[in-house]
GROMACS .gro file of C-alpha atoms in nm:
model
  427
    1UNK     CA    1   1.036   0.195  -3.548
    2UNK     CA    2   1.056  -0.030  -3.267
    3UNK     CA    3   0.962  -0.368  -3.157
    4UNK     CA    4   0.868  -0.240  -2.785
    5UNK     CA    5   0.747   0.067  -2.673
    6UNK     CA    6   0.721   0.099  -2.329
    7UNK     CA    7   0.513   0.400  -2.137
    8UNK     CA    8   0.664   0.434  -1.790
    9UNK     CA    9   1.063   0.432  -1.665
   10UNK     CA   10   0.951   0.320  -1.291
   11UNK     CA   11   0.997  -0.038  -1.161
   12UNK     CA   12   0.756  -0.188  -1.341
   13UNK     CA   13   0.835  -0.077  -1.697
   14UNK     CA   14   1.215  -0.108  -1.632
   15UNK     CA   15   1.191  -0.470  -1.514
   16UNK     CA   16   0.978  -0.559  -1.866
   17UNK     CA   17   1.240  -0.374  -2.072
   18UNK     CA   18   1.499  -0.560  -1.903
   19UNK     CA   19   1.363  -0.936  -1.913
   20UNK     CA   20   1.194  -0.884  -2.259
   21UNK     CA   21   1.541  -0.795  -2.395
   22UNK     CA   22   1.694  -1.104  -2.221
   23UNK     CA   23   1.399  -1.318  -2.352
   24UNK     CA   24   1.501  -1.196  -2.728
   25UNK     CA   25   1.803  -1.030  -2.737
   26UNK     CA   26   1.739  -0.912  -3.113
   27UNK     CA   27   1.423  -0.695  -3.024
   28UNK     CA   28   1.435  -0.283  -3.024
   29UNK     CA   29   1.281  -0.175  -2.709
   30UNK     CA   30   1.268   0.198  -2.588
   31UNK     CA   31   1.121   0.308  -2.231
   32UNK     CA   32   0.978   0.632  -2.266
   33UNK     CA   33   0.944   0.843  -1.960
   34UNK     CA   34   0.819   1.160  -1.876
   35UNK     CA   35   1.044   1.357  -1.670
   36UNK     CA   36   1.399   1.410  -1.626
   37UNK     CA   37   1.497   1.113  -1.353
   38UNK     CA   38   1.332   0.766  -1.377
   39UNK     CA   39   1.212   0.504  -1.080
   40UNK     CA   40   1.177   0.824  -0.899
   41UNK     CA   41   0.926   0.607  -0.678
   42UNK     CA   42   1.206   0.354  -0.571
   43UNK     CA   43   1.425   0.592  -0.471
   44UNK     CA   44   1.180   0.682  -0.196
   45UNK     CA   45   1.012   0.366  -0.122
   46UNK     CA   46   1.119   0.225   0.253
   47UNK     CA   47   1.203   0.554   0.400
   48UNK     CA   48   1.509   0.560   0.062
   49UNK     CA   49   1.622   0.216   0.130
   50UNK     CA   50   1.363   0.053  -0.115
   51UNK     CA   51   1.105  -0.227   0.016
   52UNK     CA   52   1.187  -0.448  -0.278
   53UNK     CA   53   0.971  -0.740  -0.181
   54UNK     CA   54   0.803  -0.939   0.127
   55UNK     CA   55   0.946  -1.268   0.280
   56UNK     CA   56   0.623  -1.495   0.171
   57UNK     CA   57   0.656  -1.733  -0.044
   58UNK     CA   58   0.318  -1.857  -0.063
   59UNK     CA   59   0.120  -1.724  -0.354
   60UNK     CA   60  -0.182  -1.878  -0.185
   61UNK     CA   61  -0.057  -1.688   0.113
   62UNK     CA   62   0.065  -1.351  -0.092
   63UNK     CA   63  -0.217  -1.289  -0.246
   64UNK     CA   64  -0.389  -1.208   0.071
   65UNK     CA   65  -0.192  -0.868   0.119
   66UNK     CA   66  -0.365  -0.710  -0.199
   67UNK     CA   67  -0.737  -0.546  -0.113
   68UNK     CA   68  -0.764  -0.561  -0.501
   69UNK     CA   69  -0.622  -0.814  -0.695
   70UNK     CA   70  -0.617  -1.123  -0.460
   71UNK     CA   71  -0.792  -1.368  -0.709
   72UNK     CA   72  -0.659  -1.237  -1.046
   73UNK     CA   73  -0.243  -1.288  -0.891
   74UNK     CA   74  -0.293  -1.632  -0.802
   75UNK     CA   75  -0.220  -1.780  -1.149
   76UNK     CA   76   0.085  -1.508  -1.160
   77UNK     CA   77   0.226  -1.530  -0.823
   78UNK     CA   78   0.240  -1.956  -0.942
   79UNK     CA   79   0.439  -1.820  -1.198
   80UNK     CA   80   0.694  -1.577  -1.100
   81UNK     CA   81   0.648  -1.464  -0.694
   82UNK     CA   82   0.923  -1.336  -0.430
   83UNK     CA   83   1.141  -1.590  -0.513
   84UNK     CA   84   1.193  -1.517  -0.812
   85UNK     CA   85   1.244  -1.145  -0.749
   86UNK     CA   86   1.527  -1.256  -0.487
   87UNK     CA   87   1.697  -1.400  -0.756
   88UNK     CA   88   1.673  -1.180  -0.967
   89UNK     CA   89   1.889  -0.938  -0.822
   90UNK     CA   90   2.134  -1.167  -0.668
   91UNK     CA   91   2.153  -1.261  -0.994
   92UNK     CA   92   2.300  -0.963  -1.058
   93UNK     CA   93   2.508  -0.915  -0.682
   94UNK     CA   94   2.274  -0.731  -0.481
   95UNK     CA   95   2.156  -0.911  -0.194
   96UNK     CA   96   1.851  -0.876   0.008
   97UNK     CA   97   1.809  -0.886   0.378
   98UNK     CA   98   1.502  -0.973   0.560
   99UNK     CA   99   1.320  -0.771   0.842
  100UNK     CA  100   1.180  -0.871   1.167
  101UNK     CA  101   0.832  -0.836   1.015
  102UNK     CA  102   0.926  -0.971   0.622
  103UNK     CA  103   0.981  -0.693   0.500
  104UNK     CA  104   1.294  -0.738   0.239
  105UNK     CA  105   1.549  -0.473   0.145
  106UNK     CA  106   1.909  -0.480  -0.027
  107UNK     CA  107   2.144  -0.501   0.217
  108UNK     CA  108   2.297  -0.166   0.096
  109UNK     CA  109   2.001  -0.039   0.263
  110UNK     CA  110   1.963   0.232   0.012
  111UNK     CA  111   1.735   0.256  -0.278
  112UNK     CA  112   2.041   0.376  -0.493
  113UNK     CA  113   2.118   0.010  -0.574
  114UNK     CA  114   1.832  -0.116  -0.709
  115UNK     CA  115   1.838   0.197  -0.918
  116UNK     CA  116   2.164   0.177  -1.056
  117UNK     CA  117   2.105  -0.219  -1.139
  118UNK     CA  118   1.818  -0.142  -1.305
  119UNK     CA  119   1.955   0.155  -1.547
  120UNK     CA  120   2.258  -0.026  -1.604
  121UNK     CA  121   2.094  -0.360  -1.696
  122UNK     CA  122   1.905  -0.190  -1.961
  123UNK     CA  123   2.164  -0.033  -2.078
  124UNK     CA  124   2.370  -0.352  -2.063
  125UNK     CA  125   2.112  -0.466  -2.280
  126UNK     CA  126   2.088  -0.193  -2.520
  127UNK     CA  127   1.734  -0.068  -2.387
  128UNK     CA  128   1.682   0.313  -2.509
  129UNK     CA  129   1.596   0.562  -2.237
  130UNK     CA  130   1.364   0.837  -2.371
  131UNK     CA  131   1.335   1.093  -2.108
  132UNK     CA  132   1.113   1.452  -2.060
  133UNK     CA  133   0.910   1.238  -2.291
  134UNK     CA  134   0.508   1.222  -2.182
  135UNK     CA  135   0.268   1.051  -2.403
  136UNK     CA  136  -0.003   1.273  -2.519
  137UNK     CA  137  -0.155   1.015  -2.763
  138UNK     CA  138  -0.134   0.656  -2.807
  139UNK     CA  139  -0.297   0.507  -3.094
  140UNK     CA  140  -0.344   0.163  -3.342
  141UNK     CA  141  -0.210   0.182  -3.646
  142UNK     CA  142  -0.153  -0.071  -3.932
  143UNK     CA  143   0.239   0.008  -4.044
  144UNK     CA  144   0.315  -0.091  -4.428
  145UNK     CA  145   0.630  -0.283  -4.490
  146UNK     CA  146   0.665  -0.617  -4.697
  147UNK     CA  147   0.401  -0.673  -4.498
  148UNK     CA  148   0.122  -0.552  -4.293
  149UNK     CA  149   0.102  -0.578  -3.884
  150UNK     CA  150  -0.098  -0.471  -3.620
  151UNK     CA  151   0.114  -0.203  -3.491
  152UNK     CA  152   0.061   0.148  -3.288
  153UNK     CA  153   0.198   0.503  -3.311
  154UNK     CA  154   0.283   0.664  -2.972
  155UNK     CA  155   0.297   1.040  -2.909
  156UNK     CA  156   0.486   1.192  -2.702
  157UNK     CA  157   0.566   1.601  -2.640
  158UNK     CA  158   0.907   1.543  -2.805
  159UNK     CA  159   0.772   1.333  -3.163
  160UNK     CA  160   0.590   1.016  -3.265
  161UNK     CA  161   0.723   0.681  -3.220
  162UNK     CA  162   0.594   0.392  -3.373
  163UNK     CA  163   0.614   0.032  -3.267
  164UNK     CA  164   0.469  -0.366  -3.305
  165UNK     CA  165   0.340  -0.359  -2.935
  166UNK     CA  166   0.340  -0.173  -2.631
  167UNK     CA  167   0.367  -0.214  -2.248
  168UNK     CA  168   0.189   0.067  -2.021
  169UNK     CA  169   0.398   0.093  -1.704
  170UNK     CA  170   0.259   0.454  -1.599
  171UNK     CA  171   0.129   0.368  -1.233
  172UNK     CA  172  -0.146   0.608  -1.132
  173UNK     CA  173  -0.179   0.842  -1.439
  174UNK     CA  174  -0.475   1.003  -1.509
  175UNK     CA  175  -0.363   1.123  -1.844
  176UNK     CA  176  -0.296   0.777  -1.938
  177UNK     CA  177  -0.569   0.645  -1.819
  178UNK     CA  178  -0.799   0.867  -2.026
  179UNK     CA  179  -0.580   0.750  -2.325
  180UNK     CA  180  -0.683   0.372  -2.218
  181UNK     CA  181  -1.069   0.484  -2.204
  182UNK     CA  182  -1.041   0.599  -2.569
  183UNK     CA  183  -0.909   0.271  -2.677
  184UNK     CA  184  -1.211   0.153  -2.511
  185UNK     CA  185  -1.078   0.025  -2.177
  186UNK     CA  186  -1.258   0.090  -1.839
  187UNK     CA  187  -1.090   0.267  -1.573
  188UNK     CA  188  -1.220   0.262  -1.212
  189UNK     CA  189  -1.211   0.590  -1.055
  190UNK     CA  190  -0.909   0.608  -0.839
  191UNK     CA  191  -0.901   0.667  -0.521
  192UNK     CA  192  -0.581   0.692  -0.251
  193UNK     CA  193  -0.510   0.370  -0.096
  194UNK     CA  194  -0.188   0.377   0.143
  195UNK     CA  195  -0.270   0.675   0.441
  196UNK     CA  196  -0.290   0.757   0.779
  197UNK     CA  197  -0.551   0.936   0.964
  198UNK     CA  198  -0.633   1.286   1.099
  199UNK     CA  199  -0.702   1.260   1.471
  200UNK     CA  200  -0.745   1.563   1.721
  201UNK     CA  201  -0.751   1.417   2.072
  202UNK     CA  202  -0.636   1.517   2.373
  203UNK     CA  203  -0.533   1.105   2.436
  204UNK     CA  204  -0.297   1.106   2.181
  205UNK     CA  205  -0.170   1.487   2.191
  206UNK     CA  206   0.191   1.554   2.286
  207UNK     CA  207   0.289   1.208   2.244
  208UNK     CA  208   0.399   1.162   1.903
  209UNK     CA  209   0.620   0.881   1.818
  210UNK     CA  210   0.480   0.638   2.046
  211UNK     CA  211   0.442   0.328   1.922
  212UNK     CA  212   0.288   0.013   2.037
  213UNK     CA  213   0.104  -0.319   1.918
  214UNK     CA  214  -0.279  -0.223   1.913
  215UNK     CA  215  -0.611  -0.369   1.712
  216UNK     CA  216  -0.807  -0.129   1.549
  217UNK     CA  217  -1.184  -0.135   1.381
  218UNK     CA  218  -1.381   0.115   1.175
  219UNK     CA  219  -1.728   0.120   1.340
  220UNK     CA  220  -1.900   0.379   1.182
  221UNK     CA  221  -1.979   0.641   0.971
  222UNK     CA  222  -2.033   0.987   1.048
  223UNK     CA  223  -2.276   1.215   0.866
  224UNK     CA  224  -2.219   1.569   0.869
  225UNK     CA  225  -2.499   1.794   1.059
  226UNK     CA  226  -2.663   1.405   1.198
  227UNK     CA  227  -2.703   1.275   1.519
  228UNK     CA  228  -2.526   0.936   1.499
  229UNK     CA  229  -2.682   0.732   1.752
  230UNK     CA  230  -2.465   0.426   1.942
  231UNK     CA  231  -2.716   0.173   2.033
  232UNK     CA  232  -2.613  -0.083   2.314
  233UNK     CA  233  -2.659  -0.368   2.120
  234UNK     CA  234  -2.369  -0.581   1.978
  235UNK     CA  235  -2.507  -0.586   1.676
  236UNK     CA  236  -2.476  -0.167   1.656
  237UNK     CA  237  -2.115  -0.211   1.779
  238UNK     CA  238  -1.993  -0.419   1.486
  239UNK     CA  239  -1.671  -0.367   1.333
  240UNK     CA  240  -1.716  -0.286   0.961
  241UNK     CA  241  -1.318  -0.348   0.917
  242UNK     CA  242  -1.041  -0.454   1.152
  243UNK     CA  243  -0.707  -0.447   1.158
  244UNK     CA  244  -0.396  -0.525   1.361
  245UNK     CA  245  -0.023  -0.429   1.422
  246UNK     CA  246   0.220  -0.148   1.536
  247UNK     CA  247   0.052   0.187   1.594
  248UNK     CA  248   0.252   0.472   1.597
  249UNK     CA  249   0.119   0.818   1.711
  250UNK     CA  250   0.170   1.099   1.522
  251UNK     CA  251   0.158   1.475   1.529
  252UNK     CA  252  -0.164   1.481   1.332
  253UNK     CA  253  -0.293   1.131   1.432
  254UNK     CA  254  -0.199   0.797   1.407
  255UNK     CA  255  -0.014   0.573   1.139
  256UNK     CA  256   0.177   0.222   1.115
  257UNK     CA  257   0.103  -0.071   1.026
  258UNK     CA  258  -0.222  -0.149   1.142
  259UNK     CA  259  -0.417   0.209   1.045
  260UNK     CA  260  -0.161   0.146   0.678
  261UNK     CA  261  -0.376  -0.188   0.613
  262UNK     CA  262  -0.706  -0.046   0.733
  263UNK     CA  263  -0.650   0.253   0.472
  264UNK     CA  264  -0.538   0.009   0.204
  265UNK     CA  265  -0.889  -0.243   0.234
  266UNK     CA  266  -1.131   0.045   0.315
  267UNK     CA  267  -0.981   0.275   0.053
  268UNK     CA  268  -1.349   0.285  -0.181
  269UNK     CA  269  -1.590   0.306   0.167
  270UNK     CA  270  -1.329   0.563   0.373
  271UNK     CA  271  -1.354   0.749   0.047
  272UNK     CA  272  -1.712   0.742   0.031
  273UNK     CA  273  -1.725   0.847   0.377
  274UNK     CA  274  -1.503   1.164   0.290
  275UNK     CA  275  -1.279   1.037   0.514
  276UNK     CA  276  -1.506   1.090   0.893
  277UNK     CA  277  -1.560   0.808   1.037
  278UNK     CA  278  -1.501   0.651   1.413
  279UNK     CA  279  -1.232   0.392   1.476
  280UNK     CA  280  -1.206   0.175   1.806
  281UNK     CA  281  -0.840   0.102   1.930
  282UNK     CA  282  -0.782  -0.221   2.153
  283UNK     CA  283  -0.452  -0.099   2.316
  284UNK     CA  284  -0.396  -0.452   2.474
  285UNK     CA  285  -0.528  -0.715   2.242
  286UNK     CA  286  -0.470  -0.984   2.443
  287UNK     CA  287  -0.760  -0.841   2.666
  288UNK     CA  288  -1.080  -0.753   2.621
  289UNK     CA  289  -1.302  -0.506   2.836
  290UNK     CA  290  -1.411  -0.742   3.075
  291UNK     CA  291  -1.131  -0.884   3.112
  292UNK     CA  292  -0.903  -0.572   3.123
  293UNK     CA  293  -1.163  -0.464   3.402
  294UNK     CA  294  -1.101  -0.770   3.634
  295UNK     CA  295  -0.743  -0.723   3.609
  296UNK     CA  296  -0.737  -0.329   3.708
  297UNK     CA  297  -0.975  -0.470   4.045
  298UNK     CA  298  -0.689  -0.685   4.067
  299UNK     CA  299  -0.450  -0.453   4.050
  300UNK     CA  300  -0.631  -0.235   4.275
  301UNK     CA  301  -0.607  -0.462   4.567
  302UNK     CA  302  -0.219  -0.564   4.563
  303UNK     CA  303  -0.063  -0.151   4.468
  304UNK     CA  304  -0.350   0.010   4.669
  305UNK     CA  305  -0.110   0.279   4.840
  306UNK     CA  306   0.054   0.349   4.477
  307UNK     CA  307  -0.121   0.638   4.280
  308UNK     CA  308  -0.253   0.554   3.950
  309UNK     CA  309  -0.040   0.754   3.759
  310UNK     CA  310   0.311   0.635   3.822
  311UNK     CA  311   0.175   0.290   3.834
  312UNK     CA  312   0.223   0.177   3.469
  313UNK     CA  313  -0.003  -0.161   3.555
  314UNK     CA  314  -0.023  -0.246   3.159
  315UNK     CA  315   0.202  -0.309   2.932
  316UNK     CA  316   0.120   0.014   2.714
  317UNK     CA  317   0.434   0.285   2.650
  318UNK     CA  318   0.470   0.526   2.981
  319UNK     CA  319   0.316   0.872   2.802
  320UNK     CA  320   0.030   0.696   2.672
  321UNK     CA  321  -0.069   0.549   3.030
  322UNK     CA  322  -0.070   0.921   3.144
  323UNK     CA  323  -0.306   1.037   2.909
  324UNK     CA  324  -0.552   0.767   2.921
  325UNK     CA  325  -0.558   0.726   3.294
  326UNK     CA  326  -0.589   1.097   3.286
  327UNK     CA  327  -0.921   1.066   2.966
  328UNK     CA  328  -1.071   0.793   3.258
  329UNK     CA  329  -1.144   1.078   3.483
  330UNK     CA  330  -0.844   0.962   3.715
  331UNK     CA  331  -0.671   1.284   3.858
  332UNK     CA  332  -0.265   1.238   3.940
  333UNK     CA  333  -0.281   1.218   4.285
  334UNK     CA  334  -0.556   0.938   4.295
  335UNK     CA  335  -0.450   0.614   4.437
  336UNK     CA  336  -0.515   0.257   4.321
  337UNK     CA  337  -0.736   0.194   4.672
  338UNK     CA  338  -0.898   0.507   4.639
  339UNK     CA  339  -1.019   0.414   4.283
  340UNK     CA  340  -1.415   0.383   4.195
  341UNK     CA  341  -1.596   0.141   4.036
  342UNK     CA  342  -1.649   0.367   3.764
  343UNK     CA  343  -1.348   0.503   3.702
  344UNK     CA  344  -1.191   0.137   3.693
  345UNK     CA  345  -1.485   0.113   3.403
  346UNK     CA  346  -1.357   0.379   3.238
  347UNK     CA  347  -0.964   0.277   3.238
  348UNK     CA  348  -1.069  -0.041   3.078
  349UNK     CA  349  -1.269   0.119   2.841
  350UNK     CA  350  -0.932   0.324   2.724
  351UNK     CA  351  -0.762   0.069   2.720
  352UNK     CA  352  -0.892  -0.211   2.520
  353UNK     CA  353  -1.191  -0.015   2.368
  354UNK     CA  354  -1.114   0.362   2.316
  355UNK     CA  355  -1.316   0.540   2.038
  356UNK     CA  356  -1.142   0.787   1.820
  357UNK     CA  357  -1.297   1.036   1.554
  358UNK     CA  358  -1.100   1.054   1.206
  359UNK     CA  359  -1.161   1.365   1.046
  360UNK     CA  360  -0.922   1.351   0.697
  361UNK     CA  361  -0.598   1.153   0.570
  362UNK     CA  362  -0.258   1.241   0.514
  363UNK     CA  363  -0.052   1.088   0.252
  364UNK     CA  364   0.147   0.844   0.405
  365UNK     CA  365   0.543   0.958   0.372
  366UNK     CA  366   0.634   1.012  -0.029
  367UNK     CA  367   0.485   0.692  -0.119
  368UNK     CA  368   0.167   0.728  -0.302
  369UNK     CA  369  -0.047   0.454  -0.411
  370UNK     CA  370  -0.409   0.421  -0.573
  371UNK     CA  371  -0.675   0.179  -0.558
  372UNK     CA  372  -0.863   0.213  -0.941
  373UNK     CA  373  -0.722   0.166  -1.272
  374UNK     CA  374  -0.745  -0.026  -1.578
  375UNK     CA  375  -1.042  -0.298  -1.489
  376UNK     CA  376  -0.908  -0.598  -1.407
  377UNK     CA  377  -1.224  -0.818  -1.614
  378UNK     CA  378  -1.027  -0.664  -1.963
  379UNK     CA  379  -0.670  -0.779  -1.909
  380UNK     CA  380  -0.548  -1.141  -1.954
  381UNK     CA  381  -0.349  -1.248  -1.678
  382UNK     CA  382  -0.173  -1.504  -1.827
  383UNK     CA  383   0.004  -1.265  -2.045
  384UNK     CA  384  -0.128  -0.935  -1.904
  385UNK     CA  385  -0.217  -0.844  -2.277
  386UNK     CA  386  -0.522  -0.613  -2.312
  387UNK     CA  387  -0.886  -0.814  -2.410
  388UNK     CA  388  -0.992  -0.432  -2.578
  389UNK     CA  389  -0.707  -0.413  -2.835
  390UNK     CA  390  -0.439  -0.675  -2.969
  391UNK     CA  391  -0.073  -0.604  -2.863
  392UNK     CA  392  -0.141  -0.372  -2.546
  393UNK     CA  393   0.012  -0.504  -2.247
  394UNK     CA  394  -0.010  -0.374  -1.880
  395UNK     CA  395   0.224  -0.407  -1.551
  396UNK     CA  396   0.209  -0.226  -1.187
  397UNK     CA  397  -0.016   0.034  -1.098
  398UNK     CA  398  -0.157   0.114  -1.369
  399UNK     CA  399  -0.455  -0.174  -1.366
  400UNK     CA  400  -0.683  -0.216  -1.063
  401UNK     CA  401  -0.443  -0.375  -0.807
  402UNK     CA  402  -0.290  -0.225  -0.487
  403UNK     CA  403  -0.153  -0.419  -0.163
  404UNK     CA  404  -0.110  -0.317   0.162
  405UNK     CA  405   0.215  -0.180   0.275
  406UNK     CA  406   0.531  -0.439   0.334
  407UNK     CA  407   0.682  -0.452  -0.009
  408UNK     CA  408   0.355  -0.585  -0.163
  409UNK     CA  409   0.320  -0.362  -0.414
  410UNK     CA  410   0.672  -0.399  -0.588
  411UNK     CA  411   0.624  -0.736  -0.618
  412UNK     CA  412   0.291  -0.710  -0.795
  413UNK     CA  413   0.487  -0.444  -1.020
  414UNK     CA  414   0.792  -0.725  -1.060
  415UNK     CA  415   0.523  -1.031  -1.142
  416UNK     CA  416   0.318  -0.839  -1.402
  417UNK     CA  417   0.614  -0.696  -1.594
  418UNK     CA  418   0.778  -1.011  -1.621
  419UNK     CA  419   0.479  -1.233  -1.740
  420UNK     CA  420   0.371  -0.942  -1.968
  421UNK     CA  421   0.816  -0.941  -2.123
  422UNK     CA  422   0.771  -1.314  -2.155
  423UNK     CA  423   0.463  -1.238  -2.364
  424UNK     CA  424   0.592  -0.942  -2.578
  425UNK     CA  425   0.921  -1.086  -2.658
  426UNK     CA  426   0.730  -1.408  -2.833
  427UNK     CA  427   0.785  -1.292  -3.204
   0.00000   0.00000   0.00000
């Protein structure tokens, strides 16, 4: 018999184990986990070195970074946000170090750390670790003693465990979440969140690893066996979502940054689209096609005996110059006063206005994340107890929030576990 069960040894169930039993040191908490290791997903967050958190300390600001979720973590980012999560583990001697673009790890720069703090807190604090233990039923039950309690029995492969309340920590499992739908919760469908995109073209082949600052936009989407057809009008143009940042080319496509938070707020409609669908890439933001035009005339005039080629006029990496000088129509040994009209047109084009065809995703590195989960309309975030049945509480992935990439969604995974301790501990 225990006070807390808790479904799920990854961050977010191992930071509620840990402040609940700081919060009431008297309580009998047990994580149960499924496999052999635990916070197997911060050990490969950040490329191994674990993207703990983001450097905003705005909750009106951080909420912003989460496609779904922004209006249900204001009241909990008020309550416990990054900087709490930074002092949390200098707390307990690991510093954090801040990136160029906010991103925060420890300063070990290896996942390791945080895993070791973690396992050792909760052991520190007399947490028991159930491993190769999945849940195969959770259910409410009223448990006898002088008295009678709401309580609930939890199943797992190994034997039955029974407990006052529980804390689902399970991120994005489907098992799980079919348990939740018998207790009468909804779950929206999941679908991937965090990915890059599938592009074969020749203006991008042979260049991987190239990486530059670029705005992209979705335009469109393509139906199999239709004519799609691009009207001139602005209107016909119009972004349906835009995003900016680093873009690095890759050997299947293109990823960073800016195609990261493009996957992460078209998730449901890139889904629905089965994942073909055009994108528009402004390689120079700072100009637009008109403008980019009157500069390459420019250009023309002062480097007129240079060929286009080995020019480089644009601040855009070397390779990719190449390839989109050589998409314009532009052969190698074409100089800049021997240029056309149209072939100017089409440089500018390329450059600040390039369409590309997406056809499929890849995950992005190990780190999987969902959009979908337990609705968000039958949790209370004050507490992050279940509205469907007394003492069932929720934290990380496993409800309907996601962020883009940056650290975002550990430190949804950190807020909800601690609100939802603070709330379980409460005898």
């Amino acid at each position: 018999m225990f006070d807390i069960l808790i479904v799920g040894g990854g961050a977010a169930g191992f930071y509620a184990a840990i402040h609940a039993a700081e919060a009431n040191p008297k309580l009998k908490i047990a994580i149960l986990e499924r496999g052999k290791e635990v916070l197997t997903k911060v050990k490969v967050s950040g490329g191994g070195r674990c993207n703990v958190t983001h450097a905003e300390f705005d909750p009106n600001e951080l909420v912003k970074s989460y496609p779904r979720g922004e209006k249900e973590l204001k009241g909990p980012f008020h309550t416990y946000c990054s900087g709490d999560t930074i002092s949390f583990f200098e707390n307990r001697g690991i510093a954090l170090k801040i990136e160029e673009d906010g991103r925060m790890f420890p300063e070990s720069n290896t996942s390791k750390t945080i895993i070791d703090c973690f396992v050792t807190e909760a052991e520190r604090l007399g947490v028991k670790l159930l491993r190769n233990s999945s849940v195969i039923a959770i259910e409410p039950i009223a448990i006898l003693e002088e008295q009678p309690f709401d309580g609930w029995m939890v199943e797992s492969i190994q034997k039955k465990y029974y407990a006052k309340k529980i804390l689902v920590a399970t991120g994005s499992n489907p098992k799980v979440w079919k348990l939740m739908e018998k207790l009468g919760h909804t779950i929206i469908t999941p679908v991937p969140s965090l990915f890059t995109f599938n592009i074969k073209d020749p203006r991008i082949e042979g260049i991987p690893g190239v990486s530059t600052y670029a705005t992209v936009e979705v335009l469109e989407k393509i139906l199999p066996n239709k004519v799609t057809i691009n009207l001139k009008s602005k209107e016909a143009a119009k972004a349906l979502l835009f995003s900016d940042g680093p873009l690095l080319i890759t050997h299947w496509g293109m990823s960073g940054p800016a195609i990261l938070k493009l996957s992460a707020w078209g998730a449901r409609e890139l889904h629905d689209w089965n994942y073909k669908f055009v994108i528009r890439v402004n390689w120079l933001p700072e100009y637009h096609e008109e403008g980019m035009l009157l500069l390459l005339m420019q250009i023309k005039d002062v480097e007129a005996k240079k060929t286009v080629l080995r020019t480089n006029a644009v601040d855009v990496p070397r390779r990719l110059w190449v390839n989109l000088v050589k998409a314009s129509g532009i052969d190698e040994t074409i100089k800049w006063g021997d240029i056309t009209k149209i072939q100017l047109q089409n440089l500018a084009k390329e450059l600040t206005a390039g369409e590309y065809f997406v056809d499929g995703k890849s995950t992005f590195k190990e780190e999987f994340v969902t959009a979908g989960g337990i609705d968000l309309k039958e949790i209370n975030f004050k507490t992050y107890e279940s509205k469907i049945a007394k003492n069932l509480f929720f934290a990380g992935e496993v409800i309907n929030v996601d962020a883009i990439t940056g650290g975002f969604n550990f430190q949804n995974a950190w807020t909800s576990a601690y609100i939802a301790a603070q709330a379980i501990a409460k005898v």
